[in-house]
Amino acid sequence: MKYITLFLCSSFLLFFRTAAQVVTVSEELVLRTDVSYDLIGKLKGQYLLFQNKNNYKFSVQAYDEDLKVSWEKDLELDKRRPEVLGIVHREDHFYVVYQHRWKSEMMLKAHQYDAGANLVDSATITNLGFVFADRQYDIVRSDDRSKMLIFNEENSGEINVYAFDFEQMKFLWKSSFQPESLVFSRDPHQIVVTNEGEMYYIILKNNYRSRNKDHLYQVFYQDGSLKTVRKNEISLGDKLTNDVYFEYDNLNNQLVAGGLYGEKNLAWAKGYFLLKIPRNAPTSYTFYFHEFEEEFVNSFLERDAPSKNKGIFDTQVQEIVLRRDGGILMVAERVKTNQRNYGASTAGYYSRTIRNDLIGMIDFYYEHMLVISIHPDGERHWENVLRKKQYSQDDGAIFSSYFLQKTPSSLNFMFNDEVKEENTVSEYIIRGNGDFERHSVMSTENQKLRLRFREAVQTGAKEMLIPSERRNRLKLVRVSY
């Protein structure tokens, strides 16, 4: 979430057509540093922008089909220090999830609004009771946006989870558990929620080479009916996890993961894997491992001459796309940060953003993408390298990486060719059989645009909305196919 203040200033709309897309640019908003914003999405033909202003004031701004501002409305949350935890939109409504103090107690609440930002319903998720100091809560939503988990992780290692149903505006269940010897800064972890409101909390343990300890995943499960969370352990044997991403497949009722594995050195990924855990038979999980071929490694690393096949490095699994047949597409990206005069470091597991509050000059490198299609039986379908090179400095990498748009016939990866003010925007279009092509979408030369693709939202089957920030100015950019 970017912190700004928004003031509407006089500008004009840009509308231009490329070879395959129509690009529309909104009016300009002046930015300052004491307000945050979120793109809510498209509701009943209008595009909504949420603004979190200073002094605990909140508003929603609406744009019409031409991306002209049509109205703005203030939202009234509880008066005593409301703190917004997240914005979720579903069908023709959006939801504001927040915490606030009531007397000496801390409350978690949710407001439901219609497309006109009118309050429809309100629900108290839970009363946390007396809390001496504010706690950090995060939210994760289900794939169909009907359920949500609010959770916090205590320094003691205790995890508190609250499940909520947006459809019924109803609190579902609460669970507190404390995995043995969990250290959040040391043990990579991820939380997933299903469309039924079930929780999976995954922790990576012993992810290092040792003769007497196997690397394993601890999977904690809760659906509200259990008195305590159910734990299942999944051993990787002699394999190590370089990076992994979990997703719940609601169609095939299974928890799935796509990842990169190593054997002796975490810095090198020898291959990739698919993990499938059936909901009704969690101990009957299946692993499928594939080692990278030497030719592919040399191509991905852009080696001019063959070299010993140690694998690939500096590569993160950014997301997985679920196939209807139970297989997956795994998307990985080369990511490296270098802090000058302080040494180099690579972003850690499950890190989808990079901290920008470190001391020193930081270089960010976001390079080639690796897209692998894996059949449900674990067999490789196809694998592709999508080439790009993005470099930036001291900007938190907010203009780097890509946005993945899912259309009925293809996957479209859109990104900045270079991170600079005069830039070309490109896309890769990948078909179901693995065939792909690259196109230039538009040039930002003389358009006063710097696009933040990582903050974009898909607003239709063939439409996306992207925020642009350039020299303290915000614009919204819509790309239609």
Tab-separated table of C-alpha atoms in Angstrom, residues 227-439:
chain	number	residue	atom	x	y	z
A	227	LYS	CA	-11.136	-28.590	19.130
A	228	THR	CA	-7.467	-28.293	18.197
A	229	VAL	CA	-5.780	-27.877	14.842
A	230	ARG	CA	-4.816	-31.034	12.982
A	231	LYS	CA	-1.137	-31.378	12.109
A	232	ASN	CA	0.298	-33.402	9.265
A	233	GLU	CA	4.012	-33.723	8.460
A	234	ILE	CA	5.302	-34.176	4.927
A	235	SER	CA	8.915	-35.253	4.480
A	236	LEU	CA	11.014	-34.199	1.507
A	237	GLY	CA	13.699	-36.736	2.373
A	238	ASP	CA	17.063	-35.617	1.021
A	239	LYS	CA	15.591	-32.656	-0.920
A	240	LEU	CA	15.756	-29.000	0.180
A	241	THR	CA	13.274	-26.261	-0.677
A	242	ASN	CA	14.707	-23.316	-2.600
A	243	ASP	CA	11.291	-21.678	-2.842
A	244	VAL	CA	7.673	-22.854	-2.853
A	245	TYR	CA	4.156	-21.475	-3.193
A	246	PHE	CA	0.955	-23.117	-1.912
A	247	GLU	CA	-2.572	-22.722	-3.282
A	248	TYR	CA	-5.849	-24.507	-2.580
A	249	ASP	CA	-7.540	-26.149	-5.556
A	250	ASN	CA	-11.245	-25.758	-4.708
A	251	LEU	CA	-12.356	-27.580	-7.873
A	252	ASN	CA	-10.351	-30.735	-7.148
A	253	ASN	CA	-10.433	-30.428	-3.326
A	254	GLN	CA	-6.700	-30.509	-2.705
A	255	LEU	CA	-3.891	-28.362	-1.382
A	256	VAL	CA	-1.223	-28.028	-4.052
A	257	ALA	CA	2.245	-26.526	-4.152
A	258	GLY	CA	4.726	-25.724	-6.866
A	259	GLY	CA	8.338	-25.214	-5.902
A	260	LEU	CA	12.032	-25.334	-6.653
A	261	TYR	CA	14.216	-27.869	-4.883
A	262	GLY	CA	17.923	-28.328	-4.215
A	263	GLU	CA	20.022	-31.168	-2.880
A	264	LYS	CA	23.106	-29.820	-1.136
A	265	ASN	CA	23.038	-26.052	-1.497
A	266	LEU	CA	20.015	-23.775	-1.029
A	267	ALA	CA	21.564	-21.246	-3.383
A	268	TRP	CA	21.067	-23.599	-6.352
A	269	ALA	CA	17.760	-25.080	-7.526
A	270	LYS	CA	18.331	-28.429	-9.216
A	271	GLY	CA	14.741	-28.767	-10.419
A	272	TYR	CA	11.076	-28.173	-9.708
A	273	PHE	CA	8.307	-30.145	-8.043
A	274	LEU	CA	4.562	-30.550	-7.657
A	275	LEU	CA	3.000	-31.493	-4.313
A	276	LYS	CA	-0.663	-32.581	-4.003
A	277	ILE	CA	-2.420	-33.116	-0.656
A	278	PRO	CA	-6.039	-34.382	-0.902
A	279	ARG	CA	-8.423	-32.687	1.521
A	280	ASN	CA	-10.056	-35.952	2.623
A	281	ALA	CA	-6.828	-37.973	2.764
A	282	PRO	CA	-4.042	-35.625	3.929
A	283	THR	CA	-1.585	-38.437	4.614
A	284	SER	CA	-1.931	-39.712	1.025
A	285	TYR	CA	0.061	-36.872	-0.471
A	286	THR	CA	2.099	-37.217	-3.658
A	287	PHE	CA	5.372	-35.548	-4.687
A	288	TYR	CA	6.643	-35.240	-8.266
A	289	PHE	CA	10.222	-34.020	-8.829
A	290	HIS	CA	11.837	-33.024	-12.139
A	291	GLU	CA	15.488	-32.115	-12.543
A	292	PHE	CA	16.353	-29.240	-14.878
A	293	GLU	CA	18.097	-30.294	-18.056
A	294	GLU	CA	21.501	-28.772	-18.723
A	295	GLU	CA	20.383	-27.138	-21.960
A	296	PHE	CA	17.483	-25.423	-20.179
A	297	VAL	CA	19.711	-24.184	-17.328
A	298	ASN	CA	22.209	-22.681	-19.757
A	299	SER	CA	19.375	-20.978	-21.632
A	300	PHE	CA	17.772	-19.573	-18.473
A	301	LEU	CA	21.106	-18.284	-17.148
A	302	GLU	CA	22.063	-17.010	-20.629
A	303	ARG	CA	25.354	-18.871	-20.750
A	304	ASP	CA	27.231	-18.610	-24.009
A	305	ALA	CA	29.056	-21.864	-23.362
A	306	PRO	CA	27.946	-25.046	-21.561
A	307	SER	CA	28.838	-25.259	-17.895
A	308	LYS	CA	28.474	-27.801	-15.134
A	309	ASN	CA	24.774	-28.179	-14.391
A	310	LYS	CA	24.418	-26.998	-10.803
A	311	GLY	CA	20.921	-25.640	-11.475
A	312	ILE	CA	19.504	-22.107	-11.378
A	313	PHE	CA	19.829	-19.446	-8.676
A	314	ASP	CA	18.262	-16.168	-7.470
A	315	THR	CA	14.842	-17.438	-8.530
A	316	GLN	CA	11.541	-17.080	-6.637
A	317	VAL	CA	8.232	-18.868	-7.179
A	318	GLN	CA	5.869	-15.912	-7.495
A	319	GLU	CA	2.564	-17.766	-8.000
A	320	ILE	CA	0.895	-20.863	-9.357
A	321	VAL	CA	-2.067	-21.048	-11.715
A	322	LEU	CA	-4.445	-23.961	-11.175
A	323	ARG	CA	-5.480	-26.103	-14.130
A	324	ARG	CA	-8.995	-27.542	-14.213
A	325	ASP	CA	-7.620	-31.078	-14.545
A	326	GLY	CA	-5.661	-30.843	-11.281
A	327	GLY	CA	-2.332	-29.793	-12.761
A	328	ILE	CA	-0.649	-26.425	-12.315
A	329	LEU	CA	1.320	-23.724	-14.070
A	330	MET	CA	4.179	-22.499	-11.917
A	331	VAL	CA	5.532	-18.979	-12.442
A	332	ALA	CA	9.008	-18.144	-11.132
A	333	GLU	CA	11.123	-15.020	-11.584
A	334	ARG	CA	14.794	-14.147	-11.157
A	335	VAL	CA	14.971	-11.627	-8.306
A	336	LYS	CA	18.067	-10.197	-6.663
A	337	THR	CA	18.778	-7.202	-4.448
A	338	ASN	CA	22.160	-5.692	-3.814
A	339	GLN	CA	22.812	-3.262	-0.975
A	340	ARG	CA	25.903	-1.325	-1.914
A	341	ASN	CA	28.661	-1.165	0.674
A	342	TYR	CA	26.666	-3.548	2.852
A	343	GLY	CA	26.855	-6.747	0.803
A	344	ALA	CA	24.334	-8.547	-1.353
A	345	SER	CA	21.190	-10.355	-0.307
A	346	THR	CA	18.405	-12.235	-2.006
A	347	ALA	CA	14.776	-11.796	-0.903
A	348	GLY	CA	13.608	-14.589	1.408
A	349	TYR	CA	10.962	-17.238	1.078
A	350	TYR	CA	7.387	-16.023	0.546
A	351	SER	CA	8.632	-12.456	0.230
A	352	ARG	CA	6.343	-10.872	-2.375
A	353	THR	CA	7.579	-7.343	-1.629
A	354	ILE	CA	10.978	-5.916	-0.859
A	355	ARG	CA	11.636	-3.679	2.157
A	356	ASN	CA	12.574	-0.149	1.208
A	357	ASP	CA	13.513	1.131	4.665
A	358	LEU	CA	17.031	-0.279	4.795
A	359	ILE	CA	20.060	1.951	5.173
A	360	GLY	CA	22.241	2.327	2.100
A	361	MET	CA	21.784	2.293	-1.645
A	362	ILE	CA	19.831	-0.724	-2.880
A	363	ASP	CA	19.799	-2.118	-6.417
A	364	PHE	CA	16.830	-4.242	-7.536
A	365	TYR	CA	17.033	-6.784	-10.360
A	366	TYR	CA	13.863	-8.449	-11.715
A	367	GLU	CA	14.738	-10.559	-14.710
A	368	HIS	CA	13.571	-13.605	-16.662
A	369	MET	CA	10.369	-15.455	-15.839
A	370	LEU	CA	10.115	-19.225	-15.839
A	371	VAL	CA	6.685	-20.708	-16.636
A	372	ILE	CA	6.231	-24.471	-16.262
A	373	SER	CA	3.062	-26.454	-17.001
A	374	ILE	CA	2.751	-29.722	-15.054
A	375	HIS	CA	0.130	-32.412	-15.682
A	376	PRO	CA	-1.911	-33.739	-12.723
A	377	ASP	CA	0.127	-36.963	-12.794
A	378	GLY	CA	3.302	-34.921	-12.313
A	379	GLU	CA	4.521	-35.241	-15.898
A	380	ARG	CA	5.994	-32.158	-17.497
A	381	HIS	CA	3.728	-30.600	-20.106
A	382	TRP	CA	5.946	-27.732	-21.244
A	383	GLU	CA	8.346	-25.127	-19.884
A	384	ASN	CA	9.213	-21.674	-21.210
A	385	VAL	CA	11.596	-18.851	-20.403
A	386	LEU	CA	10.100	-15.376	-20.838
A	387	ARG	CA	12.976	-12.935	-21.079
A	388	LYS	CA	13.041	-9.476	-19.536
A	389	LYS	CA	15.562	-7.348	-17.648
A	390	GLN	CA	14.433	-4.762	-15.109
A	391	TYR	CA	16.820	-2.747	-12.979
A	392	SER	CA	15.992	0.005	-10.494
A	393	GLN	CA	17.569	1.708	-7.531
A	394	ASP	CA	16.169	2.762	-4.142
A	395	ASP	CA	12.521	2.539	-5.261
A	396	GLY	CA	11.377	-0.616	-3.448
A	397	ALA	CA	11.037	-2.283	-6.885
A	398	ILE	CA	7.491	-0.902	-7.153
A	399	PHE	CA	7.732	-0.593	-10.942
A	400	SER	CA	9.360	-3.995	-11.484
A	401	SER	CA	8.052	-7.550	-11.976
A	402	TYR	CA	4.819	-8.236	-13.907
A	403	PHE	CA	1.049	-8.573	-13.807
A	404	LEU	CA	-0.596	-11.819	-14.908
A	405	GLN	CA	-3.952	-11.440	-16.628
A	406	LYS	CA	-5.970	-14.627	-17.098
A	407	THR	CA	-8.188	-14.664	-20.183
A	408	PRO	CA	-10.401	-17.499	-21.494
A	409	SER	CA	-7.802	-18.463	-24.101
A	410	SER	CA	-4.411	-17.404	-22.749
A	411	LEU	CA	-2.229	-16.065	-19.959
A	412	ASN	CA	-0.965	-12.527	-20.521
A	413	PHE	CA	2.147	-11.332	-18.683
A	414	MET	CA	2.417	-7.525	-18.845
A	415	PHE	CA	5.467	-5.594	-17.607
A	416	ASN	CA	7.714	-2.566	-18.034
A	417	ASP	CA	10.604	-3.257	-20.407
A	418	GLU	CA	12.759	-0.904	-18.373
A	419	VAL	CA	12.225	0.970	-15.129
A	420	LYS	CA	12.468	4.556	-16.292
A	421	GLU	CA	10.167	7.436	-17.180
A	422	GLU	CA	10.289	6.944	-20.954
A	423	ASN	CA	9.562	3.265	-21.350
A	424	THR	CA	7.938	0.583	-23.474
A	425	VAL	CA	5.304	-1.735	-22.000
A	426	SER	CA	5.386	-5.294	-23.329
A	427	GLU	CA	3.432	-8.493	-22.872
A	428	TYR	CA	3.913	-12.209	-23.334
A	429	ILE	CA	0.848	-14.160	-24.446
A	430	ILE	CA	1.018	-17.884	-23.641
A	431	ARG	CA	-1.488	-20.359	-25.106
A	432	GLY	CA	-2.611	-23.590	-23.481
A	433	ASN	CA	-0.129	-25.662	-25.495
A	434	GLY	CA	2.829	-23.550	-24.378
A	435	ASP	CA	3.193	-21.514	-27.562
A	436	PHE	CA	3.910	-17.887	-26.776
A	437	GLU	CA	4.567	-14.579	-28.466
A	438	ARG	CA	5.794	-11.186	-27.318
A	439	HIS	CA	4.221	-7.849	-28.228
